[in-house]
Amino acid sequence: MLIAIDGPAGAGKSTVARELARELGFTYLDSGALYRCVALRSLREPHADPGELAREARIELARSDGAAEPRVLLDGHEVGNAIRTPEVSAAASVLAADPAVRDALLAKQRALIASGDWVAEGRDIGTVVAPQAELKVFLSAEPSERARRRALELGADVETVLAEQTLRDERDRTRQHAPLQRAPDAVEIDTTSLTIGEVVQHIARLAAAARSA
Ligand code: CDP
């Protein structure tokens, strides 16, 4: 079974997807980590062709049952928080508009999810990566609440985070290839005033219903 969770930055995708994977005993796929790894390499090698970087990058996502922050290895080295900086977030969203980058990472994602049970989160899981997903969820929240959450996570100023987030959302939503959008058959959950636990339980109920259908 595959559960696809898409949505904009700060809607709660990562935390929810991780906890849901742990609860269901599924494997968690953080597709954004792939884009972030390519962005990190491209910031280090600004003259390299992004599509080639994406094809060549050896990205390993340690299989995670959601218990801990999954380890991400790029070309054999653990990247840790180096892929979570605002610079990498912005670069990832720019690179994510490049069809050559998307194609390379699409192949990697499809290879990963080919077997087993997954909770996969990102921008285009339900629309492009896994349109066959048994359950699709689109998480949303008010922009100011999303910025508040991300600022807390990063220890950064809310206004700065909100400005960066607005730019990134706009780029993600308006790009030509695989833009951020709700799949027609996705269930939308507005997490603005919900706790992580409430969202996880809501999706777990939807998953149980999808399974028995
Ligand atoms: O955690 P957050 O929502 O801030 O970002 P992320 O999921 O790590 O994704 C970082 C960037 O990668 C996004 O802004 C998108 O531009 C891109 N991305 C994408 O295009 N498609 C995906 N499936 C996942 C991420």
Coordinates of C-alpha atoms and ligand atoms in Angstrom, one line a residue:
M1 CA 0.0 0.0 0.0
L2 CA 1.1 3.5 -0.7
I3 CA -0.1 6.6 1.1
A4 CA 0.7 9.9 -0.7
I5 CA 0.9 13.1 1.3
D6 CA 1.4 16.3 -0.6
G7 CA 1.2 20.0 0.3
P8 CA 3.2 23.2 0.7
A9 CA 6.0 23.9 3.2
G10 CA 5.1 23.9 6.8
A11 CA 1.7 22.1 6.4
G12 CA 3.0 19.3 8.6
K13 CA 3.9 16.7 5.9
S14 CA 7.2 15.4 7.3
T15 CA 6.1 15.1 10.9
V16 CA 2.7 13.6 10.1
A17 CA 4.2 11.2 7.4
R18 CA 6.9 10.0 9.8
E19 CA 4.5 9.3 12.7
L20 CA 1.9 7.7 10.4
A21 CA 4.6 5.4 9.0
R22 CA 5.6 4.4 12.5
E23 CA 2.0 3.8 13.5
L24 CA 1.3 1.6 10.4
G25 CA 4.7 -0.1 10.2
F26 CA 5.2 1.4 6.7
T27 CA 8.4 2.9 5.3
Y28 CA 8.7 6.7 5.1
L29 CA 9.8 8.5 1.9
D30 CA 10.9 12.1 2.2
S31 CA 11.0 13.0 -1.5
G32 CA 12.0 16.6 -0.7
A33 CA 15.3 15.2 0.7
L34 CA 16.2 14.1 -2.9
Y35 CA 15.6 17.6 -4.2
R36 CA 17.5 19.1 -1.3
C37 CA 20.5 16.8 -1.9
V38 CA 20.7 17.8 -5.6
A39 CA 20.4 21.5 -4.4
L40 CA 23.3 21.0 -2.0
R41 CA 25.5 19.6 -4.7
S42 CA 24.6 22.3 -7.1
L43 CA 25.4 25.0 -4.5
R44 CA 28.8 23.3 -4.1
E45 CA 29.3 22.9 -7.9
P46 CA 27.6 25.9 -9.4
H47 CA 28.9 25.3 -12.9
A48 CA 27.7 21.7 -13.1
D49 CA 24.6 20.8 -15.2
P50 CA 21.7 20.2 -12.7
G51 CA 20.2 17.4 -14.6
E52 CA 23.5 15.6 -14.7
L53 CA 24.0 16.2 -11.0
A54 CA 20.6 14.7 -10.3
R55 CA 21.3 11.7 -12.5
E56 CA 24.8 11.1 -11.0
A57 CA 24.1 11.9 -7.3
R58 CA 24.1 8.7 -5.2
I59 CA 21.4 9.5 -2.7
E60 CA 20.6 7.0 0.0
L61 CA 17.6 7.4 2.3
A62 CA 18.1 5.1 5.2
R63 CA 14.9 3.1 5.6
S64 CA 13.0 4.5 8.4
D65 CA 10.1 3.3 10.4
G66 CA 9.5 6.8 11.5
A67 CA 11.1 6.4 15.0
A68 CA 13.9 9.0 14.3
E69 CA 14.8 11.6 11.7
P70 CA 15.8 9.3 8.8
R71 CA 19.5 9.5 7.8
V72 CA 20.2 10.9 4.3
L73 CA 23.5 10.1 2.6
L74 CA 24.8 12.0 -0.5
D75 CA 27.6 10.3 -2.3
G76 CA 28.4 8.3 0.8
H77 CA 28.3 11.1 3.3
E78 CA 25.6 11.9 5.8
V79 CA 24.2 15.3 5.0
G80 CA 22.4 16.0 8.3
N81 CA 21.0 19.5 8.7
A82 CA 23.1 20.8 5.8
I83 CA 20.1 20.1 3.5
R84 CA 17.6 22.0 5.8
T85 CA 19.0 25.5 5.5
P86 CA 17.0 28.3 3.9
E87 CA 19.6 28.5 1.1
V88 CA 19.1 24.9 0.2
S89 CA 15.3 25.2 0.5
A90 CA 15.3 28.0 -2.0
A91 CA 17.8 26.3 -4.4
A92 CA 15.8 23.0 -4.2
S93 CA 12.6 24.8 -5.3
V94 CA 14.5 26.5 -8.2
L95 CA 16.0 23.1 -9.3
A96 CA 12.7 21.4 -8.9
A97 CA 11.3 23.3 -11.9
D98 CA 14.0 21.7 -14.1
P99 CA 12.4 18.8 -16.1
A100 CA 15.8 17.0 -16.3
V101 CA 16.2 17.1 -12.5
R102 CA 12.6 16.0 -12.0
D103 CA 12.9 13.1 -14.5
A104 CA 16.1 11.8 -12.7
L105 CA 14.5 12.0 -9.3
L106 CA 11.2 10.5 -10.5
A107 CA 13.1 7.4 -11.6
K108 CA 14.8 7.2 -8.1
Q109 CA 11.5 7.6 -6.3
R110 CA 9.7 5.0 -8.4
A111 CA 12.5 2.5 -7.9
L112 CA 12.3 3.0 -4.1
I113 CA 8.5 2.6 -3.9
A114 CA 8.3 -0.4 -6.2
S115 CA 7.9 -2.8 -3.4
G116 CA 6.6 -2.6 0.2
D117 CA 4.3 -0.3 2.1
W118 CA 5.0 3.4 2.0
V119 CA 4.0 6.8 3.3
A120 CA 5.5 9.1 0.7
E121 CA 5.4 12.9 1.1
G122 CA 6.2 15.8 -1.3
R123 CA 4.6 18.0 -3.9
D124 CA 3.7 15.6 -6.7
I125 CA 3.4 12.1 -5.1
G126 CA -0.3 11.8 -5.7
T127 CA -0.2 13.5 -9.1
V128 CA 2.9 12.2 -10.8
V129 CA 5.1 9.9 -8.8
A130 CA 2.4 7.5 -7.6
P131 CA -1.0 8.4 -9.2
Q132 CA -2.0 4.8 -8.3
A133 CA -1.7 5.5 -4.6
E134 CA -4.5 3.8 -2.6
L135 CA -4.8 6.9 -0.4
K136 CA -4.0 10.5 -1.3
V137 CA -3.9 13.3 1.2
F138 CA -3.3 17.0 0.6
L139 CA -2.2 18.9 3.7
S140 CA -2.8 22.6 3.8
A141 CA -2.6 25.3 6.5
E142 CA -2.8 29.1 6.6
P143 CA 0.4 30.7 5.4
S144 CA 1.1 32.5 8.7
E145 CA 0.7 29.3 10.7
R146 CA 3.0 27.4 8.3
A147 CA 5.6 30.1 8.7
R148 CA 5.2 30.1 12.5
R149 CA 5.9 26.4 12.6
R150 CA 8.9 26.5 10.3
A151 CA 10.4 29.5 12.2
L152 CA 10.1 27.6 15.4
E153 CA 11.9 24.6 13.8
L154 CA 14.7 26.7 12.4
G155 CA 15.0 29.1 15.3
A156 CA 14.4 31.9 12.7
D157 CA 12.4 35.1 12.4
V158 CA 8.8 34.5 11.4
E159 CA 8.6 37.4 8.9
T160 CA 11.8 36.2 7.1
V161 CA 10.5 32.7 6.9
L162 CA 7.1 33.9 5.7
A163 CA 8.7 35.9 2.9
E164 CA 10.9 33.0 1.8
Q165 CA 7.9 30.6 2.0
T166 CA 5.7 32.8 -0.2
L167 CA 8.3 32.9 -2.9
R168 CA 8.9 29.1 -2.7
D169 CA 5.1 28.3 -2.7
E170 CA 4.6 30.5 -5.7
R171 CA 7.5 28.8 -7.6
D172 CA 6.2 25.3 -6.6
R173 CA 2.6 26.1 -7.6
T174 CA 3.3 27.8 -10.9
R175 CA 6.1 25.7 -12.5
Q176 CA 5.2 23.9 -15.7
H177 CA 6.3 20.4 -14.7
A178 CA 4.6 18.6 -11.8
P179 CA 3.5 21.7 -10.0
L180 CA 2.3 21.6 -6.4
Q181 CA -1.5 20.9 -6.7
R182 CA -4.1 18.7 -5.1
A183 CA -4.8 15.5 -7.0
P184 CA -8.6 15.5 -7.8
D185 CA -9.0 12.3 -5.7
A186 CA -7.0 13.6 -2.7
V187 CA -8.6 14.3 0.6
E188 CA -7.7 17.8 1.8
I189 CA -7.0 18.3 5.5
D190 CA -6.5 21.9 6.8
T191 CA -4.0 21.5 9.7
T192 CA -4.1 25.1 10.8
S193 CA -5.8 24.3 14.1
L194 CA -5.1 20.6 14.4
T195 CA -2.4 18.8 16.4
I196 CA 0.0 16.4 14.8
G197 CA -1.7 13.6 16.6
E198 CA -5.2 14.6 15.3
V199 CA -3.9 14.7 11.7
V200 CA -2.2 11.3 12.1
Q201 CA -5.3 9.7 13.5
H202 CA -7.5 11.2 10.8
I203 CA -5.2 9.8 8.1
A204 CA -4.9 6.4 9.8
R205 CA -8.7 6.1 9.8
L206 CA -8.8 7.0 6.1
A207 CA -6.0 4.4 5.5
A208 CA -8.0 1.7 7.3
A209 CA -11.1 2.5 5.2
A210 CA -9.0 2.5 2.0
R211 CA -7.6 -0.9 2.9
S212 CA -10.9 -2.6 3.5
A213 CA -12.4 -1.0 0.4
Ligands
CDP1 O1 9.9 20.4 4.1 P1 9.4 21.4 3.1 O2 8.0 21.2 2.7 O3 9.8 22.8 3.4 O4 10.3 21.1 1.7 P2 10.6 19.7 1.1 O5 9.4 18.8 1.1 O6 11.9 19.2 1.7 O7 10.9 20.1 -0.4 C1 11.8 21.1 -0.8 C2 11.6 21.6 -2.2 O8 11.7 20.5 -3.1 C3 10.1 22.1 -2.5 O9 10.0 23.5 -2.3 C4 9.9 21.7 -3.9 O10 10.3 22.7 -4.8 C5 10.8 20.5 -4.1 N1 10.0 19.2 -4.2 C6 9.3 18.9 -5.3 O11 9.3 19.7 -6.3 N2 8.6 17.7 -5.4 C7 8.6 16.9 -4.4 N3 8.0 15.7 -4.5 C8 9.3 17.2 -3.2 C9 10.0 18.4 -3.1

